[in-house]
């Protein structure tokens, strides 16, 4: 889906053409937009079972809220795909398809999915089905992505232990077992990572920072660019005090217990978690791809229902309307709307007028308030003379 594309879903009564013909009305809609501001393709919407007026007004409100939810879920699934593919826009765009079609192709060849959303069902049932589907998509993608993210975090932690500095990395492959006192009731070996800038002072003061530090027990084990690792022996009775004093000196005591075969066990654990991370990455990507397509599909069907319900409320029965998809840009969308206003403002009755230069003007705020109370306001709280909803899919 290319960024910088905006769509308008416009519904007009077929009475905009002298013959009341559907195809002529579509041609009139195209003329109202003009090719300067966008291109128009037919957007077929089936006729649904219509209940009472009160039910339609309530369903219009429910659909407005459901559309907001759909848009939010599409955005969240898109964010998951972005994280999984590490922001690679080329790869992300390849995953964003609906029924294996790019979003633009799907929209411009839209047909109502009668298998998933049977048009002979009541509107209330269709709304309920779409609502449950969107919640399910959101939960499934979120659960799998969180599962992948947790394993990825675990792998990063394990890898950091293999590759970090001496203050954080695993010491299993670094510390020789012979340096550790393991079977004494009185003595204990401490491993201390000393910052490089303190390595010259450490041998001079480590014996005096706490009682009962074994003199000359410090042994240098290893060093990297940031730290030098020492082994120091103390009496167990004063171990806690020694560790506390080390921290005061900005030295880092390392918690390490020697375990036979520990190095091999760590390597196996990293390998095991790496395999699990790779498996979950694939699962999260597949679910994100299908989830995004299904969420967009649900969103577009919700938009179609919004157009239908608002068309019935606006133009009344018997139904005779034409719906078109206007492909434009965010910059040209306002001009496309203004062009349509110029052509079809008369559909609003007294809500629209013209100034001395013949330009369209909207009536006062009291009229707008009446329209809003009647449920005929657009998404931006701005009254339109015709049914129109705008959206962007990124």
mmCIF file of C-alpha atoms in Angstrom:
data_model
loop_
_atom_site.group_PDB
_atom_site.id
_atom_site.type_symbol
_atom_site.label_atom_id
_atom_site.label_comp_id
_atom_site.label_asym_id
_atom_site.label_seq_id
_atom_site.Cartn_x
_atom_site.Cartn_y
_atom_site.Cartn_z
ATOM 1 C CA UNK A 1 0.000 0.000 0.000
ATOM 2 C CA UNK A 2 1.589 3.232 -1.101
ATOM 3 C CA UNK A 3 1.685 5.998 1.443
ATOM 4 C CA UNK A 4 0.132 9.286 0.434
ATOM 5 C CA UNK A 5 -3.075 7.634 -0.845
ATOM 6 C CA UNK A 6 -6.437 8.602 0.556
ATOM 7 C CA UNK A 7 -9.817 7.135 -0.283
ATOM 8 C CA UNK A 8 -13.313 8.556 -0.150
ATOM 9 C CA UNK A 9 -16.359 6.308 -0.133
ATOM 10 C CA UNK A 10 -19.153 8.395 -1.643
ATOM 11 C CA UNK A 11 -22.828 7.467 -1.941
ATOM 12 C CA UNK A 12 -25.253 9.558 -3.986
ATOM 13 C CA UNK A 13 -28.881 9.001 -4.985
ATOM 14 C CA UNK A 14 -29.317 7.934 -8.622
ATOM 15 C CA UNK A 15 -31.597 10.955 -8.980
ATOM 16 C CA UNK A 16 -28.435 13.031 -9.643
ATOM 17 C CA UNK A 17 -28.801 11.797 -13.245
ATOM 18 C CA UNK A 18 -31.889 12.888 -15.281
ATOM 19 C CA UNK A 19 -32.704 9.276 -16.165
ATOM 20 C CA UNK A 20 -32.243 7.980 -12.599
ATOM 21 C CA UNK A 21 -29.935 5.369 -14.161
ATOM 22 C CA UNK A 22 -27.215 3.766 -12.017
ATOM 23 C CA UNK A 23 -24.454 3.957 -14.654
ATOM 24 C CA UNK A 24 -25.312 7.548 -15.541
ATOM 25 C CA UNK A 25 -25.256 8.448 -11.853
ATOM 26 C CA UNK A 26 -21.762 6.909 -11.587
ATOM 27 C CA UNK A 27 -20.673 9.021 -14.562
ATOM 28 C CA UNK A 28 -22.102 12.082 -12.821
ATOM 29 C CA UNK A 29 -20.150 11.193 -9.668
ATOM 30 C CA UNK A 30 -16.962 10.974 -11.731
ATOM 31 C CA UNK A 31 -17.724 14.397 -13.216
ATOM 32 C CA UNK A 32 -18.294 15.772 -9.724
ATOM 33 C CA UNK A 33 -14.839 14.663 -8.573
ATOM 34 C CA UNK A 34 -13.002 15.380 -11.879
ATOM 35 C CA UNK A 35 -9.760 13.598 -12.789
ATOM 36 C CA UNK A 36 -7.807 16.568 -11.413
ATOM 37 C CA UNK A 37 -8.634 15.535 -7.862
ATOM 38 C CA UNK A 38 -9.023 11.751 -8.011
ATOM 39 C CA UNK A 39 -10.212 8.666 -9.863
ATOM 40 C CA UNK A 40 -13.560 6.980 -9.240
ATOM 41 C CA UNK A 41 -14.305 3.251 -9.430
ATOM 42 C CA UNK A 42 -17.635 1.555 -8.654
ATOM 43 C CA UNK A 43 -17.963 0.225 -5.108
ATOM 44 C CA UNK A 44 -20.877 -2.232 -5.154
ATOM 45 C CA UNK A 45 -22.827 -2.587 -1.905
ATOM 46 C CA UNK A 46 -25.625 -5.165 -1.633
ATOM 47 C CA UNK A 47 -29.007 -4.354 -0.142
ATOM 48 C CA UNK A 48 -29.338 -5.556 3.422
ATOM 49 C CA UNK A 49 -32.301 -6.273 5.626
ATOM 50 C CA UNK A 50 -33.521 -2.984 7.060
ATOM 51 C CA UNK A 51 -35.149 -2.750 10.478
ATOM 52 C CA UNK A 52 -36.774 0.215 12.152
ATOM 53 C CA UNK A 53 -35.548 3.797 11.930
ATOM 54 C CA UNK A 54 -34.508 3.713 15.591
ATOM 55 C CA UNK A 55 -32.501 0.539 14.941
ATOM 56 C CA UNK A 56 -30.758 2.148 11.959
ATOM 57 C CA UNK A 57 -29.773 5.208 13.994
ATOM 58 C CA UNK A 58 -28.363 2.950 16.723
ATOM 59 C CA UNK A 59 -26.531 0.807 14.156
ATOM 60 C CA UNK A 60 -25.018 3.923 12.587
ATOM 61 C CA UNK A 61 -23.517 4.752 16.000
ATOM 62 C CA UNK A 62 -22.300 1.176 16.546
ATOM 63 C CA UNK A 63 -20.684 1.084 13.105
ATOM 64 C CA UNK A 64 -18.877 4.386 13.723
ATOM 65 C CA UNK A 65 -17.341 2.931 16.898
ATOM 66 C CA UNK A 66 -16.573 -0.385 15.182
ATOM 67 C CA UNK A 67 -14.788 1.382 12.336
ATOM 68 C CA UNK A 68 -12.566 3.170 14.853
ATOM 69 C CA UNK A 69 -11.751 -0.218 16.419
ATOM 70 C CA UNK A 70 -10.974 -1.733 13.004
ATOM 71 C CA UNK A 71 -8.619 1.098 12.125
ATOM 72 C CA UNK A 72 -6.843 0.710 15.477
ATOM 73 C CA UNK A 73 -6.416 -3.059 15.020
ATOM 74 C CA UNK A 74 -5.047 -2.610 11.481
ATOM 75 C CA UNK A 75 -2.521 -0.100 12.869
ATOM 76 C CA UNK A 76 -1.512 -2.414 15.745
ATOM 77 C CA UNK A 77 -1.033 -5.425 13.468
ATOM 78 C CA UNK A 78 0.964 -3.186 11.116
ATOM 79 C CA UNK A 79 3.191 -2.173 14.035
ATOM 80 C CA UNK A 80 3.734 -5.853 14.893
ATOM 81 C CA UNK A 81 4.775 -6.579 11.301
ATOM 82 C CA UNK A 82 7.119 -3.607 11.398
ATOM 83 C CA UNK A 83 8.770 -4.888 14.575
ATOM 84 C CA UNK A 84 9.013 -8.479 13.272
ATOM 85 C CA UNK A 85 10.607 -7.302 10.010
ATOM 86 C CA UNK A 86 12.789 -4.719 11.797
ATOM 87 C CA UNK A 87 11.329 -1.752 9.924
ATOM 88 C CA UNK A 88 12.213 -3.027 6.418
ATOM 89 C CA UNK A 89 9.532 -1.159 4.430
ATOM 90 C CA UNK A 90 10.054 -3.251 1.301
ATOM 91 C CA UNK A 91 9.440 -6.512 3.154
ATOM 92 C CA UNK A 92 6.575 -5.016 5.162
ATOM 93 C CA UNK A 93 4.728 -3.896 2.028
ATOM 94 C CA UNK A 94 5.072 -7.427 0.588
ATOM 95 C CA UNK A 95 3.250 -8.819 3.622
ATOM 96 C CA UNK A 96 0.398 -6.320 3.507
ATOM 97 C CA UNK A 97 -2.077 -7.979 1.171
ATOM 98 C CA UNK A 98 -5.782 -8.842 1.264
ATOM 99 C CA UNK A 99 -6.696 -12.141 -0.390
ATOM 100 C CA UNK A 100 -3.204 -12.042 -1.959
ATOM 101 C CA UNK A 101 -3.954 -8.659 -3.531
ATOM 102 C CA UNK A 102 -2.371 -5.287 -2.709
ATOM 103 C CA UNK A 103 -4.780 -3.130 -0.714
ATOM 104 C CA UNK A 104 -5.416 -0.751 -3.607
ATOM 105 C CA UNK A 105 -6.310 -3.605 -5.982
ATOM 106 C CA UNK A 106 -8.592 -5.163 -3.370
ATOM 107 C CA UNK A 107 -10.439 -1.885 -2.836
ATOM 108 C CA UNK A 108 -10.817 -1.093 -6.522
ATOM 109 C CA UNK A 109 -12.196 -4.577 -7.255
ATOM 110 C CA UNK A 110 -14.235 -4.861 -4.062
ATOM 111 C CA UNK A 111 -17.147 -7.250 -3.870
ATOM 112 C CA UNK A 112 -19.048 -8.071 -0.705
ATOM 113 C CA UNK A 113 -17.804 -11.356 0.810
ATOM 114 C CA UNK A 114 -21.072 -13.268 0.906
ATOM 115 C CA UNK A 115 -19.423 -16.376 2.350
ATOM 116 C CA UNK A 116 -18.064 -14.684 5.490
ATOM 117 C CA UNK A 117 -20.759 -12.029 5.833
ATOM 118 C CA UNK A 118 -24.059 -13.274 4.440
ATOM 119 C CA UNK A 119 -26.016 -10.342 3.064
ATOM 120 C CA UNK A 120 -29.345 -12.004 3.909
ATOM 121 C CA UNK A 121 -28.562 -11.755 7.630
ATOM 122 C CA UNK A 122 -29.933 -8.854 9.710
ATOM 123 C CA UNK A 123 -27.627 -5.824 10.047
ATOM 124 C CA UNK A 124 -27.353 -6.381 13.792
ATOM 125 C CA UNK A 125 -26.011 -9.904 13.212
ATOM 126 C CA UNK A 126 -23.487 -8.718 10.622
ATOM 127 C CA UNK A 127 -22.242 -6.010 12.983
ATOM 128 C CA UNK A 128 -21.897 -8.554 15.788
ATOM 129 C CA UNK A 129 -19.984 -10.973 13.502
ATOM 130 C CA UNK A 130 -17.567 -8.254 12.380
ATOM 131 C CA UNK A 131 -17.075 -7.040 15.943
ATOM 132 C CA UNK A 132 -16.161 -10.516 17.200
ATOM 133 C CA UNK A 133 -13.854 -11.106 14.238
ATOM 134 C CA UNK A 134 -11.901 -7.903 14.822
ATOM 135 C CA UNK A 135 -11.475 -8.668 18.533
ATOM 136 C CA UNK A 136 -10.323 -12.205 17.683
ATOM 137 C CA UNK A 137 -7.758 -10.952 15.137
ATOM 138 C CA UNK A 138 -6.410 -8.432 17.643
ATOM 139 C CA UNK A 139 -6.093 -11.035 20.421
ATOM 140 C CA UNK A 140 -4.519 -13.740 18.220
ATOM 141 C CA UNK A 141 -1.876 -11.458 16.705
ATOM 142 C CA UNK A 142 -1.114 -9.805 20.048
ATOM 143 C CA UNK A 143 -0.745 -13.158 21.840
ATOM 144 C CA UNK A 144 1.584 -14.630 19.219
ATOM 145 C CA UNK A 145 3.646 -11.441 18.946
ATOM 146 C CA UNK A 146 4.041 -11.234 22.746
ATOM 147 C CA UNK A 147 5.080 -14.893 22.806
ATOM 148 C CA UNK A 148 7.691 -14.250 20.107
ATOM 149 C CA UNK A 149 8.885 -11.069 21.818
ATOM 150 C CA UNK A 150 9.384 -12.880 25.148
ATOM 151 C CA UNK A 151 11.498 -15.603 23.550
ATOM 152 C CA UNK A 152 13.426 -13.003 21.552
ATOM 153 C CA UNK A 153 14.180 -11.127 24.798
ATOM 154 C CA UNK A 154 15.322 -14.376 26.439
ATOM 155 C CA UNK A 155 17.612 -15.102 23.488
ATOM 156 C CA UNK A 156 19.064 -11.595 23.580
ATOM 157 C CA UNK A 157 19.776 -12.020 27.293
ATOM 158 C CA UNK A 158 21.480 -15.368 26.728
ATOM 159 C CA UNK A 159 23.520 -14.021 23.816
ATOM 160 C CA UNK A 160 24.545 -11.003 25.848
ATOM 161 C CA UNK A 161 25.849 -13.381 28.489
ATOM 162 C CA UNK A 162 28.009 -14.959 25.797
ATOM 163 C CA UNK A 163 29.266 -11.745 24.241
ATOM 164 C CA UNK A 164 29.006 -8.958 26.849
ATOM 165 C CA UNK A 165 31.784 -7.559 29.021
ATOM 166 C CA UNK A 166 33.154 -9.194 32.167
ATOM 167 C CA UNK A 167 30.620 -7.372 34.334
ATOM 168 C CA UNK A 168 27.691 -9.140 32.678
ATOM 169 C CA UNK A 169 28.734 -12.093 30.520
ATOM 170 C CA UNK A 170 28.688 -15.725 31.588
ATOM 171 C CA UNK A 171 31.863 -16.757 33.395
ATOM 172 C CA UNK A 172 31.429 -20.488 32.821
ATOM 173 C CA UNK A 173 34.014 -20.611 30.025
ATOM 174 C CA UNK A 174 36.351 -18.088 31.696
ATOM 175 C CA UNK A 175 36.882 -19.119 35.328
ATOM 176 C CA UNK A 176 39.071 -22.249 35.882
ATOM 177 C CA UNK A 177 37.525 -24.500 38.564
ATOM 178 C CA UNK A 178 40.924 -24.748 40.263
ATOM 179 C CA UNK A 179 40.699 -21.059 41.315
ATOM 180 C CA UNK A 180 37.543 -21.609 43.348
ATOM 181 C CA UNK A 181 37.437 -22.762 46.952
ATOM 182 C CA UNK A 182 34.390 -25.022 47.012
ATOM 183 C CA UNK A 183 34.639 -27.383 50.008
ATOM 184 C CA UNK A 184 35.716 -25.101 52.867
ATOM 185 C CA UNK A 185 33.534 -24.274 55.874
ATOM 186 C CA UNK A 186 35.424 -21.037 56.484
ATOM 187 C CA UNK A 187 36.783 -19.628 53.231
ATOM 188 C CA UNK A 188 35.022 -18.380 50.104
ATOM 189 C CA UNK A 189 36.168 -17.171 46.667
ATOM 190 C CA UNK A 190 34.670 -13.979 45.241
ATOM 191 C CA UNK A 191 34.853 -12.955 41.607
ATOM 192 C CA UNK A 192 35.147 -9.182 41.178
ATOM 193 C CA UNK A 193 34.914 -7.234 37.893
ATOM 194 C CA UNK A 194 37.005 -4.101 38.349
ATOM 195 C CA UNK A 195 36.649 -1.150 35.911
ATOM 196 C CA UNK A 196 39.765 -0.729 33.792
ATOM 197 C CA UNK A 197 40.566 2.716 35.240
ATOM 198 C CA UNK A 198 40.765 1.180 38.754
ATOM 199 C CA UNK A 199 42.919 -1.849 38.018
ATOM 200 C CA UNK A 200 46.078 -0.089 39.227
ATOM 201 C CA UNK A 201 44.570 0.805 42.626
ATOM 202 C CA UNK A 202 42.659 -2.449 43.202
ATOM 203 C CA UNK A 203 45.661 -4.616 44.297
ATOM 204 C CA UNK A 204 46.676 -1.921 46.802
ATOM 205 C CA UNK A 205 43.370 -1.585 48.640
ATOM 206 C CA UNK A 206 41.254 -4.729 48.247
ATOM 207 C CA UNK A 207 42.749 -6.317 51.409
ATOM 208 C CA UNK A 208 41.735 -3.374 53.604
ATOM 209 C CA UNK A 209 38.144 -2.614 52.542
ATOM 210 C CA UNK A 210 36.698 -5.312 54.861
ATOM 211 C CA UNK A 211 37.914 -7.565 57.735
ATOM 212 C CA UNK A 212 39.413 -10.977 57.112
ATOM 213 C CA UNK A 213 40.322 -10.686 53.475
ATOM 214 C CA UNK A 214 43.029 -13.262 52.798
ATOM 215 C CA UNK A 215 46.230 -11.299 52.037
ATOM 216 C CA UNK A 216 47.633 -11.558 48.523
ATOM 217 C CA UNK A 217 44.714 -13.803 47.503
ATOM 218 C CA UNK A 218 43.727 -11.646 44.492
ATOM 219 C CA UNK A 219 44.340 -13.435 41.205
ATOM 220 C CA UNK A 220 43.819 -11.830 37.837
ATOM 221 C CA UNK A 221 41.680 -14.134 35.666
ATOM 222 C CA UNK A 222 40.834 -12.189 32.517
ATOM 223 C CA UNK A 223 40.418 -8.679 31.088
ATOM 224 C CA UNK A 224 38.536 -6.898 28.312
ATOM 225 C CA UNK A 225 38.305 -3.265 27.202
ATOM 226 C CA UNK A 226 36.158 -2.286 30.181
ATOM 227 C CA UNK A 227 36.868 -4.604 33.109
ATOM 228 C CA UNK A 228 39.468 -6.864 34.684
ATOM 229 C CA UNK A 229 38.192 -9.961 36.501
ATOM 230 C CA UNK A 230 39.848 -10.954 39.817
ATOM 231 C CA UNK A 231 39.337 -13.832 42.236
ATOM 232 C CA UNK A 232 39.618 -12.830 45.927
ATOM 233 C CA UNK A 233 39.379 -15.086 48.979
ATOM 234 C CA UNK A 234 37.706 -14.015 52.254
ATOM 235 C CA UNK A 235 36.422 -15.664 55.387
ATOM 236 C CA UNK A 236 32.756 -16.575 54.921
ATOM 237 C CA UNK A 237 31.782 -14.727 58.093
ATOM 238 C CA UNK A 238 32.698 -11.404 56.426
ATOM 239 C CA UNK A 239 31.677 -12.224 52.846
ATOM 240 C CA UNK A 240 28.587 -10.000 52.821
ATOM 241 C CA UNK A 241 30.524 -7.030 54.177
ATOM 242 C CA UNK A 242 33.247 -7.532 51.572
ATOM 243 C CA UNK A 243 30.685 -7.651 48.747
ATOM 244 C CA UNK A 244 28.996 -4.498 50.067
ATOM 245 C CA UNK A 245 32.336 -2.639 50.241
ATOM 246 C CA UNK A 246 33.188 -3.751 46.698
ATOM 247 C CA UNK A 247 29.987 -2.143 45.440
ATOM 248 C CA UNK A 248 30.867 1.069 47.283
ATOM 249 C CA UNK A 249 34.151 1.085 45.341
ATOM 250 C CA UNK A 250 32.154 0.665 42.065
ATOM 251 C CA UNK A 251 33.567 -2.831 41.671
ATOM 252 C CA UNK A 252 31.082 -5.430 40.487
ATOM 253 C CA UNK A 253 30.837 -8.710 42.423
ATOM 254 C CA UNK A 254 29.864 -11.552 40.102
ATOM 255 C CA UNK A 255 27.538 -14.267 41.341
ATOM 256 C CA UNK A 256 29.037 -17.512 40.063
ATOM 257 C CA UNK A 257 28.668 -21.134 41.082
ATOM 258 C CA UNK A 258 30.750 -23.712 39.316
ATOM 259 C CA UNK A 259 28.731 -26.505 37.718
ATOM 260 C CA UNK A 260 30.165 -29.539 35.983
ATOM 261 C CA UNK A 261 29.310 -29.371 32.272
ATOM 262 C CA UNK A 262 27.974 -25.832 32.690
ATOM 263 C CA UNK A 263 29.562 -24.508 29.520
ATOM 264 C CA UNK A 264 28.010 -27.212 27.344
ATOM 265 C CA UNK A 265 24.632 -26.683 29.031
ATOM 266 C CA UNK A 266 24.748 -22.940 28.296
ATOM 267 C CA UNK A 267 25.603 -23.537 24.643
ATOM 268 C CA UNK A 268 22.730 -26.014 24.310
ATOM 269 C CA UNK A 269 20.345 -23.557 25.955
ATOM 270 C CA UNK A 270 21.316 -20.793 23.520
ATOM 271 C CA UNK A 271 20.863 -23.176 20.589
ATOM 272 C CA UNK A 272 17.468 -24.344 21.888
ATOM 273 C CA UNK A 273 16.140 -20.803 22.457
ATOM 274 C CA UNK A 274 17.515 -19.653 19.063
ATOM 275 C CA UNK A 275 15.528 -22.417 17.342
ATOM 276 C CA UNK A 276 12.406 -21.499 19.301
ATOM 277 C CA UNK A 277 12.857 -17.821 18.418
ATOM 278 C CA UNK A 278 13.195 -18.632 14.719
ATOM 279 C CA UNK A 279 10.082 -20.832 14.817
ATOM 280 C CA UNK A 280 8.004 -18.187 16.602
ATOM 281 C CA UNK A 281 9.283 -15.479 14.243
ATOM 282 C CA UNK A 282 7.843 -17.434 11.319
ATOM 283 C CA UNK A 283 4.556 -18.036 13.143
ATOM 284 C CA UNK A 284 4.241 -14.383 14.197
ATOM 285 C CA UNK A 285 4.994 -13.225 10.651
ATOM 286 C CA UNK A 286 2.400 -15.554 9.103
ATOM 287 C CA UNK A 287 -0.237 -14.602 11.655
ATOM 288 C CA UNK A 288 0.601 -10.913 11.271
ATOM 289 C CA UNK A 289 0.289 -11.154 7.488
ATOM 290 C CA UNK A 290 -3.079 -12.944 7.550
ATOM 291 C CA UNK A 291 -4.271 -10.848 10.499
ATOM 292 C CA UNK A 292 -3.517 -7.592 8.697
ATOM 293 C CA UNK A 293 -5.358 -8.720 5.560
ATOM 294 C CA UNK A 294 -8.367 -9.974 7.530
ATOM 295 C CA UNK A 295 -8.473 -6.814 9.664
ATOM 296 C CA UNK A 296 -8.441 -4.581 6.573
ATOM 297 C CA UNK A 297 -11.124 -6.757 4.963
ATOM 298 C CA UNK A 298 -13.317 -6.413 8.064
ATOM 299 C CA UNK A 299 -12.676 -2.653 8.133
ATOM 300 C CA UNK A 300 -13.730 -2.216 4.502
ATOM 301 C CA UNK A 301 -16.889 -4.263 5.090
ATOM 302 C CA UNK A 302 -17.693 -2.097 8.110
ATOM 303 C CA UNK A 303 -17.227 0.983 5.922
ATOM 304 C CA UNK A 304 -19.589 -0.531 3.347
ATOM 305 C CA UNK A 305 -22.190 -1.072 6.071
ATOM 306 C CA UNK A 306 -21.714 2.510 7.298
ATOM 307 C CA UNK A 307 -22.329 3.804 3.784
ATOM 308 C CA UNK A 308 -25.431 1.626 3.415
ATOM 309 C CA UNK A 309 -26.974 2.606 6.750
ATOM 310 C CA UNK A 310 -26.248 6.296 6.250
ATOM 311 C CA UNK A 311 -27.605 6.090 2.672
ATOM 312 C CA UNK A 312 -30.917 4.736 3.974
ATOM 313 C CA UNK A 313 -31.060 7.433 6.662
ATOM 314 C CA UNK A 314 -30.167 10.209 4.202
ATOM 315 C CA UNK A 315 -31.980 9.291 1.002
ATOM 316 C CA UNK A 316 -34.799 7.114 2.299
ATOM 317 C CA UNK A 317 -36.674 4.282 0.614
ATOM 318 C CA UNK A 318 -36.977 2.818 -1.948
ATOM 319 C CA UNK A 319 -33.212 2.486 -2.226
ATOM 320 C CA UNK A 320 -31.747 3.927 -5.407
ATOM 321 C CA UNK A 321 -28.137 4.963 -4.955
ATOM 322 C CA UNK A 322 -24.687 4.703 -6.483
ATOM 323 C CA UNK A 323 -21.510 4.213 -4.447
ATOM 324 C CA UNK A 324 -18.059 5.064 -5.739
ATOM 325 C CA UNK A 325 -14.535 4.740 -4.369
ATOM 326 C CA UNK A 326 -12.523 7.907 -4.934
ATOM 327 C CA UNK A 327 -8.768 7.387 -4.939
ATOM 328 C CA UNK A 328 -6.985 10.620 -4.186
ATOM 329 C CA UNK A 329 -4.236 12.033 -1.944
ATOM 330 C CA UNK A 330 -4.403 13.728 1.454
ATOM 331 C CA UNK A 331 -3.655 17.069 -0.248
ATOM 332 C CA UNK A 332 -6.261 16.661 -2.988
ATOM 333 C CA UNK A 333 -8.980 15.069 -0.815
ATOM 334 C CA UNK A 334 -10.266 18.441 0.394
ATOM 335 C CA UNK A 335 -10.442 19.750 -3.182
ATOM 336 C CA UNK A 336 -12.309 16.609 -4.249
ATOM 337 C CA UNK A 337 -14.802 17.180 -1.424
ATOM 338 C CA UNK A 338 -15.194 20.839 -2.371
ATOM 339 C CA UNK A 339 -15.819 19.847 -5.976
ATOM 340 C CA UNK A 340 -18.501 17.385 -4.876
ATOM 341 C CA UNK A 341 -20.002 20.055 -2.600
ATOM 342 C CA UNK A 342 -20.279 22.393 -5.569
ATOM 343 C CA UNK A 343 -22.122 19.756 -7.590
ATOM 344 C CA UNK A 344 -24.372 18.212 -4.940
ATOM 345 C CA UNK A 345 -24.900 20.772 -2.207
ATOM 346 C CA UNK A 346 -28.581 20.928 -3.196
ATOM 347 C CA UNK A 347 -29.026 17.480 -1.607
ATOM 348 C CA UNK A 348 -28.628 19.149 1.800
ATOM 349 C CA UNK A 349 -31.657 21.400 1.366
ATOM 350 C CA UNK A 350 -31.313 24.495 3.556
ATOM 351 C CA UNK A 351 -28.156 23.281 5.282
ATOM 352 C CA UNK A 352 -26.059 24.703 2.425
ATOM 353 C CA UNK A 353 -26.245 28.061 0.696
ATOM 354 C CA UNK A 354 -24.134 30.212 -1.611
ATOM 355 C CA UNK A 355 -22.387 33.509 -1.019
ATOM 356 C CA UNK A 356 -22.488 36.493 -3.392
ATOM 357 C CA UNK A 357 -19.764 34.921 -5.536
ATOM 358 C CA UNK A 358 -21.691 31.663 -5.858
ATOM 359 C CA UNK A 359 -19.427 29.705 -3.509
ATOM 360 C CA UNK A 360 -20.893 27.037 -1.287
ATOM 361 C CA UNK A 361 -21.476 28.085 2.326
ATOM 362 C CA UNK A 362 -22.730 25.968 5.196
ATOM 363 C CA UNK A 363 -25.553 27.199 7.364
ATOM 364 C CA UNK A 364 -25.116 28.322 10.955
ATOM 365 C CA UNK A 365 -24.081 26.212 13.902
ATOM 366 C CA UNK A 366 -27.635 25.642 15.045
ATOM 367 C CA UNK A 367 -28.355 23.790 11.812
ATOM 368 C CA UNK A 368 -25.179 21.744 12.297
ATOM 369 C CA UNK A 369 -26.287 20.898 15.823
ATOM 370 C CA UNK A 370 -29.636 19.678 14.512
ATOM 371 C CA UNK A 371 -27.881 17.562 11.891
ATOM 372 C CA UNK A 372 -25.532 16.077 14.468
ATOM 373 C CA UNK A 373 -28.441 15.207 16.731
ATOM 374 C CA UNK A 374 -30.079 13.438 13.789
ATOM 375 C CA UNK A 375 -26.897 11.416 13.166
ATOM 376 C CA UNK A 376 -26.032 13.037 9.839
ATOM 377 C CA UNK A 377 -22.632 14.487 10.644
ATOM 378 C CA UNK A 378 -19.417 13.296 8.979
ATOM 379 C CA UNK A 379 -16.422 11.785 10.733
ATOM 380 C CA UNK A 380 -14.964 15.198 11.491
ATOM 381 C CA UNK A 381 -18.218 16.557 12.933
ATOM 382 C CA UNK A 382 -18.721 18.425 9.653
ATOM 383 C CA UNK A 383 -22.016 18.089 7.824
ATOM 384 C CA UNK A 384 -21.856 16.880 4.236
ATOM 385 C CA UNK A 385 -24.639 17.168 1.685
ATOM 386 C CA UNK A 386 -24.070 13.530 0.689
ATOM 387 C CA UNK A 387 -22.785 10.328 2.269
ATOM 388 C CA UNK A 388 -18.989 10.342 2.356
ATOM 389 C CA UNK A 389 -16.389 8.582 4.501
ATOM 390 C CA UNK A 390 -12.639 8.992 4.066
ATOM 391 C CA UNK A 391 -9.907 6.592 5.133
ATOM 392 C CA UNK A 392 -6.256 5.698 4.595
ATOM 393 C CA UNK A 393 -4.677 2.235 4.734
ATOM 394 C CA UNK A 394 -0.968 2.274 5.546
#
